[in-house]
Amino acid sequence: MKKPDLSHYEFSGHSAGKVEDLKRLGKAEKESMRMAGFDAEEKGTSASFVQIDHDNAFCKSYNPGVEILPLGLAMHMHEGLADYRWRLLKPEKDEYTRMAADNPHGGYVIRVKKGVRLDQPIQSCLMMHTNNVGQNVHNIVIIEEGAEAHILSGCTTTEADQSAAHIGISEFYVEKNASLTFTMVHNWGEKVDVRPRSAGQVEAGGIFQSNYISLKPVRNLQMYPSITMKGASSISRFNSVIVATEGTYMDVGNRVILDAPDTRTEIISHAIASGGHIVARGHIQANHAPSKGHLECQGLLLNKGIIQAIPELDGRAEGAELSHEAAVGKIAREELDYLMIRGLSEEEASSAIIRGFLDIDIMGLPNELQAEIQQAISETEKSML
Amino acid sequence: MLSIENLHVSINGTQVLKGTSLQINQGETVILFGPNGSGKTTLLYTIMGIGNYEVTEGRILFDGTDITHMPPNERAQLGIGMSMQRPPSIHGLKTRDLVRLCAGKREIDIDELARKVNLEHFLERDVNLGFSGGEIKRSELLQLMAQHPKLVLFDEPESGVDVENMALVGSMARKLLEGELAPDRTHTMLDIKQERKTSGLIITHTGHILDYITADRGHVLYNGHLCCADNPKRILDHLQKYGYKECIRCLT
């Protein structure tokens, strides 16, 4: 694992203050937010949260069923929240987690109240605006019993060529029979170092669906979120679509612990290393049976990219069914031939295959975000050929 | 329309076709028989320009143009289409989008075409992913209908297709080759026959496709040599009785 040098980033002194109206944000800010899946017009959102550098800039709920607060304020208002902060992750986990614990810059606390089913997503954006800024955030998500929500969490720098570091701690609590879809879109740049640290737990009958999309370059990103299926019959699904262009190093994966009977998980990642380097990890541990886990990594190598797929299955209960499937290689000749006999040139055929490879239909994203990502994929795909 | 002259083809240094010549005229349908490994698929792939095949001698002309070394997409644009025996599936590429790509600049009603092959519920699915044998053949036919080729190459239209699907695959293959026109007050059967422009080259093992389409000629490809030219039903009848051993005697 390649380590980033975080010493030159400024982890203090960049408090920007509140933004009253998101529409009045600058064009560059709005554009970069859009690329991270955040709609500054706030069309069809249940709640919005924006963090810029070291401060919460905007925080508003449009649905009484959703409580959304900056971390500091939330800790003041709710004594009980202390039980949730640092419960799934510990500051001593590693040096980055330690840094975030010692010098917190906020983050969001989202609570979707018992039984509330949101039709519209909650959107958040964690933005790094100042050059050389280092940002530490800590997010806590609680989906109470029987509630249902989709959170879009975008992370971005204002400018693509900006230098920045982001350390994001996230703790997810999906309570009994609750359902959370968490879609994370990363829109980084060539001089950005990123260390997300996430953990979650899903109680009986709960569903956790994670979508992760990263199409832009990032200098050094490493994350290995861990989700524990704590209650019986809970289900989780992880879909990720990542592209590593030249200069990008990403060490990413998901770890799932099937810690109750009748739990299931499916981890599927589609990774393209187009000149970049991807380490695609995955780990499913089954402590109870019956339980079922499937881990899948499809990797495409272009322009001298590197992909190291490292799957790990860890069965500890008889009756657990764990499987994995991984394939890393170039675009299959027979797929190219197949499209070419229909009249497509080699380039058109490659492009159709890449676009299909990065398919995001399965993620169930809102239409506008889907279109936005589709557009980004078309642009990325051009740069790869 | 298609003229294959003294074609020698090898794959990884092994010669598969050893001097094959074949002529297919406009509107003609030709059936190719032959045991496994005789080079049938090699011939189709070489006409289409795909696979790891190397033409070491001879040439292929299509409508007078030498296409021997042309990339497959240019051959498709000239009007050659192919139904593969076992096409790959393509993750994330919707059948509807592929059918649209097949049509190129031509306007087509994708839903209407899909209904004809009973695939209207497959348009939003990834190409060939999890399709049954019959569904794959119907999807190939759908793509060919959108592509509207002048010469259709069929690699075993009946493989993996159950009896029920075979009738649909067979009748659609017929429509593709013979057109959908029926004689009426202004068109006699003769007119239609003369206007018929689509040619076909069909590989078959079982000959079931002959229950649905009328072929003009049949050939046997044996060990890289094209032997025999006869009525396809007669060849089939013969093969069913005596197998390919008579072909060896015929060749030697």
XYZ file of C-alpha atoms in Angstrom, chain A residues 270 333-335 337-346 348 352-353 355-359 361, chain B residues 48 50-51 72-73 76-77 82 84 87-92 94 98 101-102 128 140 143 147:
46
model
C -16.171 -3.067 -12.084
C -11.434 -9.870 -28.792
C -14.623 -11.831 -29.388
C -16.758 -9.007 -27.984
C -15.514 -8.887 -33.260
C -19.166 -9.311 -32.386
C -19.842 -5.595 -32.498
C -17.665 -5.056 -35.533
C -19.622 -7.554 -37.600
C -22.622 -5.341 -36.878
C -20.864 -2.449 -38.550
C -19.105 -0.711 -35.648
C -15.518 0.389 -36.066
C -13.010 -0.978 -33.575
C -16.878 2.458 -31.581
C -19.649 0.552 -26.399
C -17.986 -2.234 -24.402
C -19.645 2.082 -21.491
C -21.421 -1.203 -20.815
C -18.672 -2.309 -18.444
C -19.242 0.851 -16.400
C -23.010 0.330 -16.403
C -28.307 0.917 -14.057
C -16.781 -11.983 -42.185
C -13.151 -12.149 -37.620
C -11.221 -14.568 -35.456
C -15.204 -6.798 -40.395
C -17.099 -3.540 -39.912
C -20.764 -5.328 -42.676
C -21.214 -1.949 -44.282
C -23.663 -12.960 -39.727
C -23.070 -16.409 -34.711
C -22.124 -15.026 -29.558
C -20.597 -13.466 -26.433
C -22.721 -11.581 -23.919
C -21.857 -7.968 -23.318
C -22.271 -6.568 -19.847
C -24.199 -3.333 -19.644
C -28.722 -3.219 -23.777
C -27.191 -2.891 -30.029
C -26.339 0.338 -33.672
C -26.984 -2.490 -36.149
C -27.171 -12.286 -24.684
C -29.200 -12.665 -33.737
C -29.917 -7.746 -35.146
C -28.858 -4.540 -40.228
